[in-house]
PDB file of C-alpha atoms in Angstrom:
ATOM      1  CA  MET E   5       6.527 -61.962  89.353  1.00 98.00           C
ATOM      2  CA  ILE E   6      10.266 -61.681  89.067  1.00 98.00           C
ATOM      3  CA  VAL E   7      12.268 -64.884  89.662  1.00 98.00           C
ATOM      4  CA  ARG E   8      16.074 -64.727  89.783  1.00 98.00           C
ATOM      5  CA  LYS E   9      18.797 -67.164  90.779  1.00 98.00           C
ATOM      6  CA  LEU E  10      21.825 -66.103  92.760  1.00 98.00           C
ATOM      7  CA  PRO E  11      24.353 -68.152  90.724  1.00 97.00           C
ATOM      8  CA  GLU E  12      23.158 -66.424  87.548  1.00 98.00           C
ATOM      9  CA  ILE E  13      23.218 -62.960  89.131  1.00 97.00           C
ATOM     10  CA  ARG E  14      26.780 -63.637  90.275  1.00 96.00           C
ATOM     11  CA  LYS E  15      27.821 -64.255  86.680  1.00 96.00           C
ATOM     12  CA  SER E  16      26.084 -61.112  85.399  1.00 94.00           C
ATOM     13  CA  ASP E  17      26.787 -57.381  85.479  1.00 91.00           C
ATOM     14  CA  ARG E  18      24.564 -57.222  88.567  1.00 93.00           C
ATOM     15  CA  ASN E  19      27.484 -58.705  90.522  1.00 94.00           C
ATOM     16  CA  VAL E  20      29.846 -56.003  91.733  1.00 90.00           C
ATOM     17  CA  VAL E  21      33.332 -56.767  92.989  1.00 90.00           C
ATOM     18  CA  SER E  22      35.167 -54.128  95.010  1.00 87.00           C
ATOM     19  CA  LYS E  23      37.891 -53.811  97.604  1.00 87.00           C
ATOM     20  CA  GLY E  24      37.014 -56.097 100.495  1.00 92.00           C
ATOM     21  CA  TRP E  25      33.590 -57.161  99.270  1.00 92.00           C
ATOM     22  CA  GLU E  26      31.364 -58.212  96.413  1.00 94.00           C
ATOM     23  CA  SER E  27      27.641 -57.871  95.993  1.00 94.00           C
ATOM     24  CA  ALA E  28      25.029 -59.642  93.887  1.00 96.00           C
ATOM     25  CA  ARG E  29      22.112 -57.309  93.309  1.00 96.00           C
ATOM     26  CA  LEU E  30      18.963 -59.417  93.183  1.00 98.00           C
ATOM     27  CA  LEU E  31      16.733 -56.345  92.942  1.00 98.00           C
ATOM     28  CA  LEU E  32      17.627 -52.796  91.893  1.00 96.00           C
ATOM     29  CA  LYS E  33      15.696 -49.560  91.646  1.00 95.00           C
ATOM     30  CA  ASP E  34      14.448 -50.349  88.143  1.00 95.00           C
ATOM     31  CA  ASP E  35      12.624 -53.395  89.459  1.00 97.00           C
ATOM     32  CA  GLY E  36      10.165 -51.021  91.091  1.00 97.00           C
ATOM     33  CA  MET E  37      10.023 -52.664  94.505  1.00 98.00           C
ATOM     34  CA  GLY E  38      10.942 -49.482  96.411  1.00 97.00           C
ATOM     35  CA  PHE E  39      14.034 -51.153  97.883  1.00 98.00           C
ATOM     36  CA  SER E  40      17.039 -53.005  96.553  1.00 97.00           C
ATOM     37  CA  PHE E  41      17.976 -56.474  97.738  1.00 98.00           C
ATOM     38  CA  HIS E  42      21.553 -57.763  97.616  1.00 97.00           C
ATOM     39  CA  VAL E  43      23.526 -60.811  98.650  1.00 98.00           C
ATOM     40  CA  THR E  44      26.829 -59.314  99.708  1.00 96.00           C
ATOM     41  CA  THR E  45      30.025 -61.121 100.677  1.00 97.00           C
ATOM     42  CA  LEU E  46      32.538 -59.333 102.885  1.00 97.00           C
ATOM     43  CA  TYR E  47      35.990 -60.837 102.624  1.00 97.00           C
ATOM     44  CA  ALA E  48      37.905 -62.268 105.582  1.00 98.00           C
ATOM     45  CA  GLY E  49      40.485 -59.820 106.887  1.00 97.00           C
ATOM     46  CA  ALA E  50      39.001 -56.736 105.210  1.00 95.00           C
ATOM     47  CA  GLU E  51      38.222 -53.562 107.147  1.00 95.00           C
ATOM     48  CA  ILE E  52      35.262 -51.921 105.456  1.00 92.00           C
ATOM     49  CA  GLU E  53      34.248 -48.424 106.527  1.00 90.00           C
ATOM     50  CA  MET E  54      30.832 -47.276 105.331  1.00 89.00           C
ATOM     51  CA  HIS E  55      28.632 -44.265 105.799  1.00 88.00           C
ATOM     52  CA  TYR E  56      25.410 -44.108 103.823  1.00 88.00           C
ATOM     53  CA  THR E  57      24.152 -40.620 104.441  1.00 86.00           C
ATOM     54  CA  ASN E  58      21.181 -40.944 102.078  1.00 86.00           C
ATOM     55  CA  HIS E  59      20.237 -44.585 102.502  1.00 91.00           C
ATOM     56  CA  LEU E  60      18.875 -46.812 105.220  1.00 95.00           C
ATOM     57  CA  GLU E  61      20.248 -50.339 105.152  1.00 96.00           C
ATOM     58  CA  ALA E  62      19.442 -53.608 106.916  1.00 98.00           C
ATOM     59  CA  VAL E  63      21.901 -56.501 106.880  1.00 98.00           C
ATOM     60  CA  LEU E  64      21.227 -60.102 107.909  1.00 98.00           C
ATOM     61  CA  VAL E  65      24.303 -62.284 108.370  1.00 98.00           C
ATOM     62  CA  LEU E  66      23.818 -65.665 106.692  1.00 98.00           C
ATOM     63  CA  LYS E  67      27.322 -67.123 107.037  1.00 98.00           C
ATOM     64  CA  GLY E  68      30.601 -66.202 108.686  1.00 98.00           C
ATOM     65  CA  THR E  69      31.754 -64.187 111.668  1.00 98.00           C
ATOM     66  CA  GLY E  70      33.336 -60.832 112.430  1.00 98.00           C
ATOM     67  CA  THR E  71      32.453 -57.547 114.072  1.00 98.00           C
ATOM     68  CA  ILE E  72      30.747 -54.251 113.334  1.00 98.00           C
ATOM     69  CA  GLU E  73      31.904 -51.090 115.076  1.00 98.00           C
ATOM     70  CA  ASP E  74      29.478 -48.208 115.426  1.00 97.00           C
ATOM     71  CA  LEU E  75      31.751 -45.195 115.006  1.00 95.00           C
ATOM     72  CA  GLY E  76      29.157 -42.924 116.577  1.00 96.00           C
ATOM     73  CA  THR E  77      29.114 -44.778 119.888  1.00 96.00           C
ATOM     74  CA  GLY E  78      32.323 -46.830 119.734  1.00 97.00           C
ATOM     75  CA  LYS E  79      30.293 -49.942 120.459  1.00 98.00           C
ATOM     76  CA  VAL E  80      31.397 -53.189 118.817  1.00 98.00           C
ATOM     77  CA  HIS E  81      28.876 -55.924 117.999  1.00 98.00           C
ATOM     78  CA  ARG E  82      29.756 -59.488 117.098  1.00 98.00           C
ATOM     79  CA  LEU E  83      28.505 -60.679 113.728  1.00 98.00           C
ATOM     80  CA  ALA E  84      27.468 -64.303 113.223  1.00 98.00           C
ATOM     81  CA  PRO E  85      24.705 -66.117 111.327  1.00 98.00           C
ATOM     82  CA  GLY E  86      21.303 -64.829 112.442  1.00 98.00           C
ATOM     83  CA  VAL E  87      22.558 -61.408 113.549  1.00 98.00           C
ATOM     84  CA  MET E  88      20.802 -58.490 111.851  1.00 98.00           C
ATOM     85  CA  TYR E  89      21.925 -54.886 111.980  1.00 98.00           C
ATOM     86  CA  ALA E  90      19.945 -51.935 110.679  1.00 98.00           C
ATOM     87  CA  LEU E  91      21.527 -48.566 109.939  1.00 97.00           C
ATOM     88  CA  ASN E  92      18.425 -46.637 110.919  1.00 97.00           C
ATOM     89  CA  ALA E  93      20.338 -43.441 111.684  1.00 96.00           C
ATOM     90  CA  HIS E  94      22.772 -43.408 108.737  1.00 92.00           C
ATOM     91  CA  ASP E  95      25.291 -44.847 111.176  1.00 93.00           C
ATOM     92  CA  HIS E  96      28.947 -44.482 110.273  1.00 92.00           C
ATOM     93  CA  HIS E  97      30.472 -47.921 110.819  1.00 94.00           C
ATOM     94  CA  ILE E  98      33.281 -50.361 110.133  1.00 95.00           C
ATOM     95  CA  VAL E  99      32.788 -54.070 109.443  1.00 96.00           C
ATOM     96  CA  ARG E 100      35.725 -56.369 110.150  1.00 98.00           C
ATOM     97  CA  PRO E 101      35.065 -59.888 108.830  1.00 98.00           C
ATOM     98  CA  LYS E 102      37.042 -62.585 110.594  1.00 98.00           C
ATOM     99  CA  THR E 103      35.936 -65.129 107.984  1.00 98.00           C
ATOM    100  CA  ASP E 104      34.156 -64.394 104.735  1.00 98.00           C
ATOM    101  CA  ILE E 105      30.731 -63.086 105.746  1.00 98.00           C
ATOM    102  CA  VAL E 106      27.714 -63.635 103.488  1.00 98.00           C
ATOM    103  CA  THR E 107      24.788 -61.304 104.060  1.00 98.00           C
ATOM    104  CA  ALA E 108      21.348 -60.431 102.722  1.00 98.00           C
ATOM    105  CA  CYS E 109      21.078 -56.619 102.495  1.00 98.00           C
ATOM    106  CA  VAL E 110      18.150 -54.288 101.891  1.00 98.00           C
ATOM    107  CA  PHE E 111      18.606 -50.649 100.855  1.00 96.00           C
ATOM    108  CA  ASN E 112      15.958 -47.936 101.053  1.00 96.00           C
ATOM    109  CA  PRO E 113      15.888 -46.030  98.756  1.00 95.00           C
ATOM    110  CA  PRO E 114      17.025 -48.702  96.326  1.00 95.00           C
ATOM    111  CA  VAL E 115      20.460 -48.701  94.757  1.00 91.00           C
ATOM    112  CA  THR E 116      20.227 -47.953  91.037  1.00 89.00           C
ATOM    113  CA  GLY E 117      23.113 -50.183  90.011  1.00 82.00           C
ATOM    114  CA  ARG E 118      24.666 -47.315  88.061  1.00 70.00           C
ATOM    115  CA  GLU E 119      26.824 -46.533  91.081  1.00 65.00           C
ATOM    116  CA  VAL E 120      28.995 -49.476  90.161  1.00 50.00           C
ATOM    117  CA  HIS E 121      30.076 -47.941  86.898  1.00 41.00           C
ATOM    118  CA  ASP E 122      31.675 -44.860  88.358  1.00 40.00           C
ATOM    119  CA  GLU E 123      34.229 -45.228  91.097  1.00 44.00           C
ATOM    120  CA  ASN E 124      35.022 -41.525  91.042  1.00 37.00           C
ATOM    121  CA  GLY E 125      31.742 -40.469  92.568  1.00 34.00           C
ATOM    122  CA  ALA E 126      30.289 -38.739  89.544  1.00 33.00           C
ATOM    123  CA  TYR E 127      26.750 -40.013  90.115  1.00 32.00           C
ATOM    124  CA  PRO E 128      24.571 -38.233  92.624  1.00 41.00           C
ATOM    125  CA  ALA E 129      24.370 -41.388  94.731  1.00 51.00           C
ATOM    126  CA  ALA E 130      28.112 -41.140  95.219  1.00 40.00           C
ATOM    127  CA  ALA E 131      27.391 -38.652  97.963  1.00 37.00           C
ATOM    128  CA  ASP E 132      26.039 -41.566  99.931  1.00 41.00           C
ATOM    129  CA  MET E 133      29.361 -43.256 100.218  1.00 42.00           C
ATOM    130  CA  ALA E 134      32.316 -42.694 102.466  1.00 40.00           C
ATOM    131  CA  PRO E 135      35.271 -41.425 100.418  1.00 36.00           C
ATOM    132  CA  ARG E 136      37.078 -44.750 100.541  1.00 37.00           C
ATOM    133  CA  GLU E 137      34.030 -46.499  99.147  1.00 40.00           C
ATOM    134  CA  ALA E 138      33.647 -43.920  96.382  1.00 36.00           C
ATOM    135  CA  ALA E 139      30.567 -44.697  94.333  1.00 42.00           C
ATOM    136  CA  LEU E 140      30.195 -48.296  95.378  1.00 53.00           C
ATOM    137  CA  SER E 141      27.811 -49.727  97.893  1.00 61.00           C
ATOM    138  CA  PRO E 142      27.619 -53.270  99.157  1.00 64.00           C
TER     139      PRO E 142
ATOM    140  CA  MET C   9      21.999 -48.736 114.883  1.00 98.00           C
ATOM    141  CA  ILE C  10      19.628 -51.556 115.639  1.00 98.00           C
ATOM    142  CA  VAL C  11      21.185 -54.979 116.304  1.00 98.00           C
ATOM    143  CA  ARG C  12      18.947 -58.039 116.738  1.00 98.00           C
ATOM    144  CA  LYS C  13      19.557 -61.760 116.915  1.00 98.00           C
ATOM    145  CA  LEU C  14      17.297 -64.261 115.214  1.00 98.00           C
ATOM    146  CA  PRO C  15      17.232 -66.768 118.112  1.00 97.00           C
ATOM    147  CA  GLU C  16      16.011 -63.995 120.431  1.00 98.00           C
ATOM    148  CA  ILE C  17      13.412 -62.752 117.948  1.00 97.00           C
ATOM    149  CA  ARG C  18      12.142 -66.326 117.628  1.00 96.00           C
ATOM    150  CA  LYS C  19      11.501 -66.443 121.370  1.00 96.00           C
ATOM    151  CA  SER C  20       9.710 -63.072 121.398  1.00 94.00           C
ATOM    152  CA  ASP C  21       6.309 -61.779 120.366  1.00 91.00           C
ATOM    153  CA  ARG C  22       7.895 -60.764 117.067  1.00 93.00           C
ATOM    154  CA  ASN C  23       7.753 -64.448 116.082  1.00 93.00           C
ATOM    155  CA  VAL C  24       4.429 -65.358 114.527  1.00 90.00           C
ATOM    156  CA  VAL C  25       3.292 -68.949 114.092  1.00 90.00           C
ATOM    157  CA  SER C  26       0.431 -69.680 111.731  1.00 87.00           C
ATOM    158  CA  LYS C  27      -0.961 -72.488 109.607  1.00 87.00           C
ATOM    159  CA  GLY C  28       1.834 -73.761 107.388  1.00 92.00           C
ATOM    160  CA  TRP C  29       4.440 -71.162 108.311  1.00 92.00           C
ATOM    161  CA  GLU C  30       6.100 -69.066 110.980  1.00 94.00           C
ATOM    162  CA  SER C  31       7.847 -65.748 110.694  1.00 94.00           C
ATOM    163  CA  ALA C  32      10.426 -63.915 112.793  1.00 96.00           C
ATOM    164  CA  ARG C  33      10.086 -60.193 112.207  1.00 96.00           C
ATOM    165  CA  LEU C  34      13.544 -58.663 112.442  1.00 98.00           C
ATOM    166  CA  LEU C  35      12.256 -55.229 111.450  1.00 98.00           C
ATOM    167  CA  LEU C  36       8.715 -53.851 111.559  1.00 96.00           C
ATOM    168  CA  LYS C  37       7.124 -50.572 110.556  1.00 95.00           C
ATOM    169  CA  ASP C  38       7.921 -48.952 113.890  1.00 95.00           C
ATOM    170  CA  ASP C  39      11.633 -49.390 113.254  1.00 97.00           C
ATOM    171  CA  GLY C  40      11.335 -46.656 110.647  1.00 97.00           C
ATOM    172  CA  MET C  41      13.293 -48.360 107.865  1.00 98.00           C
ATOM    173  CA  GLY C  42      10.488 -48.045 105.301  1.00 97.00           C
ATOM    174  CA  PHE C  43      10.325 -51.817 104.860  1.00 98.00           C
ATOM    175  CA  SER C  44       9.932 -54.823 107.130  1.00 97.00           C
ATOM    176  CA  PHE C  45      12.405 -57.688 107.135  1.00 98.00           C
ATOM    177  CA  HIS C  46      11.435 -61.202 108.189  1.00 97.00           C
ATOM    178  CA  VAL C  47      12.952 -64.663 108.388  1.00 98.00           C
ATOM    179  CA  THR C  48      10.051 -66.891 107.465  1.00 96.00           C
ATOM    180  CA  THR C  49       9.879 -70.668 107.567  1.00 97.00           C
ATOM    181  CA  LEU C  50       7.344 -72.446 105.357  1.00 97.00           C
ATOM    182  CA  TYR C  51       6.594 -75.940 106.582  1.00 97.00           C
ATOM    183  CA  ALA C  52       7.145 -79.068 104.491  1.00 98.00           C
ATOM    184  CA  GLY C  53       3.916 -80.299 102.942  1.00 97.00           C
ATOM    185  CA  ALA C  54       1.995 -77.057 103.411  1.00 95.00           C
ATOM    186  CA  GLU C  55       0.141 -75.371 100.557  1.00 95.00           C
ATOM    187  CA  ILE C  56       0.202 -71.652 101.232  1.00 92.00           C
ATOM    188  CA  GLU C  57      -1.898 -69.371  99.062  1.00 90.00           C
ATOM    189  CA  MET C  58      -1.095 -65.659  99.320  1.00 89.00           C
ATOM    190  CA  HIS C  59      -2.238 -62.479  97.683  1.00 88.00           C
ATOM    191  CA  TYR C  60      -0.868 -59.194  99.002  1.00 88.00           C
ATOM    192  CA  THR C  61      -2.895 -56.604  97.213  1.00 86.00           C
ATOM    193  CA  ASN C  62      -1.332 -53.660  99.049  1.00 86.00           C
ATOM    194  CA  HIS C  63       2.221 -54.860  99.573  1.00 91.00           C
ATOM    195  CA  LEU C  64       5.224 -55.675  97.433  1.00 95.00           C
ATOM    196  CA  GLU C  65       7.303 -58.559  98.726  1.00 96.00           C
ATOM    197  CA  ALA C  66      10.681 -60.057  97.873  1.00 98.00           C
ATOM    198  CA  VAL C  67      11.656 -63.514  99.121  1.00 98.00           C
ATOM    199  CA  LEU C  68      15.108 -65.088  99.078  1.00 98.00           C
ATOM    200  CA  VAL C  69      15.223 -68.828  99.740  1.00 98.00           C
ATOM    201  CA  LEU C  70      17.991 -69.657 102.234  1.00 98.00           C
ATOM    202  CA  LYS C  71      17.264 -73.348 102.857  1.00 98.00           C
ATOM    203  CA  GLY C  72      14.928 -76.034 101.538  1.00 98.00           C
ATOM    204  CA  THR C  73      13.098 -76.802  98.312  1.00 98.00           C
ATOM    205  CA  GLY C  74       9.615 -76.594  96.880  1.00 98.00           C
ATOM    206  CA  THR C  75       7.693 -74.694  94.243  1.00 98.00           C
ATOM    207  CA  ILE C  76       5.849 -71.429  93.744  1.00 98.00           C
ATOM    208  CA  GLU C  77       2.903 -71.266  91.373  1.00 98.00           C
ATOM    209  CA  ASP C  78       1.982 -67.925  89.839  1.00 97.00           C
ATOM    210  CA  LEU C  79      -1.803 -68.127  89.726  1.00 96.00           C
ATOM    211  CA  GLY C  80      -1.956 -65.307  87.192  1.00 96.00           C
ATOM    212  CA  THR C  81       0.087 -67.173  84.584  1.00 96.00           C
ATOM    213  CA  GLY C  82      -0.066 -70.774  85.806  1.00 97.00           C
ATOM    214  CA  LYS C  83       3.718 -70.913  85.704  1.00 98.00           C
ATOM    215  CA  VAL C  84       5.481 -72.993  88.372  1.00 98.00           C
ATOM    216  CA  HIS C  85       8.986 -72.083  89.522  1.00 98.00           C
ATOM    217  CA  ARG C  86      11.255 -74.347  91.527  1.00 98.00           C
ATOM    218  CA  LEU C  87      12.399 -72.971  94.875  1.00 98.00           C
ATOM    219  CA  ALA C  88      15.845 -73.816  96.229  1.00 98.00           C
ATOM    220  CA  PRO C  89      18.576 -71.947  98.109  1.00 98.00           C
ATOM    221  CA  GLY C  90      19.600 -68.849  96.158  1.00 98.00           C
ATOM    222  CA  VAL C  91      16.295 -68.454  94.328  1.00 98.00           C
ATOM    223  CA  MET C  92      14.648 -65.052  94.820  1.00 98.00           C
ATOM    224  CA  TYR C  93      11.114 -64.183  93.836  1.00 98.00           C
ATOM    225  CA  ALA C  94       9.614 -60.713  93.917  1.00 98.00           C
ATOM    226  CA  LEU C  95       5.878 -60.071  93.899  1.00 97.00           C
ATOM    227  CA  ASN C  96       6.206 -56.849  91.926  1.00 97.00           C
ATOM    228  CA  ALA C  97       2.655 -57.008  90.593  1.00 96.00           C
ATOM    229  CA  HIS C  98       0.813 -58.124  93.739  1.00 92.00           C
ATOM    230  CA  ASP C  99       0.940 -61.597  92.248  1.00 93.00           C
ATOM    231  CA  HIS C 100      -1.540 -64.125  93.567  1.00 92.00           C
ATOM    232  CA  HIS C 101       0.486 -67.262  94.265  1.00 94.00           C
ATOM    233  CA  ILE C 102       0.784 -70.597  96.047  1.00 95.00           C
ATOM    234  CA  VAL C 103       3.957 -71.870  97.684  1.00 96.00           C
ATOM    235  CA  ARG C 104       4.295 -75.625  98.132  1.00 98.00           C
ATOM    236  CA  PRO C 105       7.312 -76.494 100.298  1.00 98.00           C
ATOM    237  CA  LYS C 106       8.677 -79.982  99.708  1.00 98.00           C
ATOM    238  CA  THR C 107      10.951 -79.623 102.722  1.00 98.00           C
ATOM    239  CA  ASP C 108      10.858 -76.870 105.307  1.00 98.00           C
ATOM    240  CA  ILE C 109      11.863 -73.706 103.448  1.00 98.00           C
ATOM    241  CA  VAL C 110      13.654 -70.880 105.273  1.00 98.00           C
ATOM    242  CA  THR C 111      13.492 -67.487 103.606  1.00 98.00           C
ATOM    243  CA  ALA C 112      14.501 -63.858 104.080  1.00 98.00           C
ATOM    244  CA  CYS C 113      11.525 -61.648 103.161  1.00 98.00           C
ATOM    245  CA  VAL C 114      11.178 -57.906 102.606  1.00 98.00           C
ATOM    246  CA  PHE C 115       7.803 -56.129 102.621  1.00 96.00           C
ATOM    247  CA  ASN C 116       7.102 -52.661 101.239  1.00 96.00           C
ATOM    248  CA  PRO C 117       5.258 -50.988 102.854  1.00 95.00           C
ATOM    249  CA  PRO C 118       6.415 -52.563 106.098  1.00 95.00           C
ATOM    250  CA  VAL C 119       4.234 -54.895 108.108  1.00 91.00           C
ATOM    251  CA  THR C 120       3.190 -53.271 111.367  1.00 89.00           C
ATOM    252  CA  GLY C 121       3.214 -56.462 113.432  1.00 82.00           C
ATOM    253  CA  ARG C 122      -0.270 -55.667 114.709  1.00 70.00           C
ATOM    254  CA  GLU C 123      -1.697 -57.874 111.958  1.00 65.00           C
ATOM    255  CA  VAL C 124      -0.733 -60.913 113.988  1.00 51.00           C
ATOM    256  CA  HIS C 125      -3.066 -60.061 116.812  1.00 41.00           C
ATOM    257  CA  ASP C 126      -6.257 -60.079 114.819  1.00 40.00           C
ATOM    258  CA  GLU C 127      -7.076 -63.084 112.707  1.00 44.00           C
ATOM    259  CA  ASN C 128     -10.499 -61.716 111.851  1.00 37.00           C
ATOM    260  CA  GLY C 129      -9.196 -59.009 109.607  1.00 33.00           C
ATOM    261  CA  ALA C 130     -10.179 -56.088 111.771  1.00 33.00           C
ATOM    262  CA  TYR C 131      -7.044 -54.092 111.050  1.00 32.00           C
ATOM    263  CA  PRO C 132      -6.808 -52.135 107.821  1.00 40.00           C
ATOM    264  CA  ALA C 133      -3.834 -54.219 106.730  1.00 51.00           C
ATOM    265  CA  ALA C 134      -6.072 -57.260 106.795  1.00 40.00           C
ATOM    266  CA  ALA C 135      -7.296 -56.198 103.382  1.00 37.00           C
ATOM    267  CA  ASP C 136      -3.866 -57.150 102.113  1.00 41.00           C
ATOM    268  CA  MET C 137      -4.313 -60.800 102.848  1.00 42.00           C
ATOM    269  CA  ALA C 138      -6.079 -63.568 101.030  1.00 40.00           C
ATOM    270  CA  PRO C 139      -9.093 -64.738 103.038  1.00 36.00           C
ATOM    271  CA  ARG C 140      -7.469 -67.989 104.096  1.00 38.00           C
ATOM    272  CA  GLU C 141      -4.540 -66.040 105.503  1.00 40.00           C
ATOM    273  CA  ALA C 142      -6.842 -63.642 107.311  1.00 36.00           C
ATOM    274  CA  ALA C 143      -4.810 -60.953 108.995  1.00 42.00           C
ATOM    275  CA  LEU C 144      -1.499 -62.785 108.958  1.00 54.00           C
ATOM    276  CA  SER C 145       1.394 -62.290 106.614  1.00 61.00           C
ATOM    277  CA  PRO C 146       4.581 -64.296 106.409  1.00 65.00           C
TER     278      PRO C 146
END
């Protein structure tokens, strides 16, 4: 059994801070769960475009409000606590937090954590990210 | 992109109520994400023994306090918001909520949802559950 505490993860190298967001990785690939599990905060006023071509991701909003735009359909969904979105079709999307938004995120396959050390996209997983996100994933 | 709202899930047949807990299944096997994603509430005062022999599960506490006892080691961990536990070794365990505990849970492989319709263990997934939980999983 693995037991971890969010405040400790946030102070460790499992907490990744990037442009418009930060993410505390509770579980990574090496934990052997078959998925990774993150608590990610999206900052108020940011406009975060993402396109995970090799990952599926589910996001549950815990706090805060904003919108998500599905760039494939043009549809905009309101984000608020209790709203879950799942990128089941590698959906290209933009999140626009009105306030800071705190989320619980699941990635399949799991994020390795190494992505955070190379913002130039040198790791294979970098191909998963939209150019502006380089090798980082929330 | 799948978008679902917790209040609506809680009013649907994706919300399962059992002895000591209830669970809103935001994502199930049929959603094709490779994991299932639940918001599960464990009731204050319950003593919930679980043993998923065929699943891995991660649980993030969102609200409430209590304890989890690892029956393999005898170790007791305090549960509070921000604590995550992962059953990476099919750990046999007991959760004892002091208050109602609300959690975000991830199962790999995903729960099908059919488990909830057969408390006698007739579905193959029933083998995953401890006898007292029959064919139900939080």
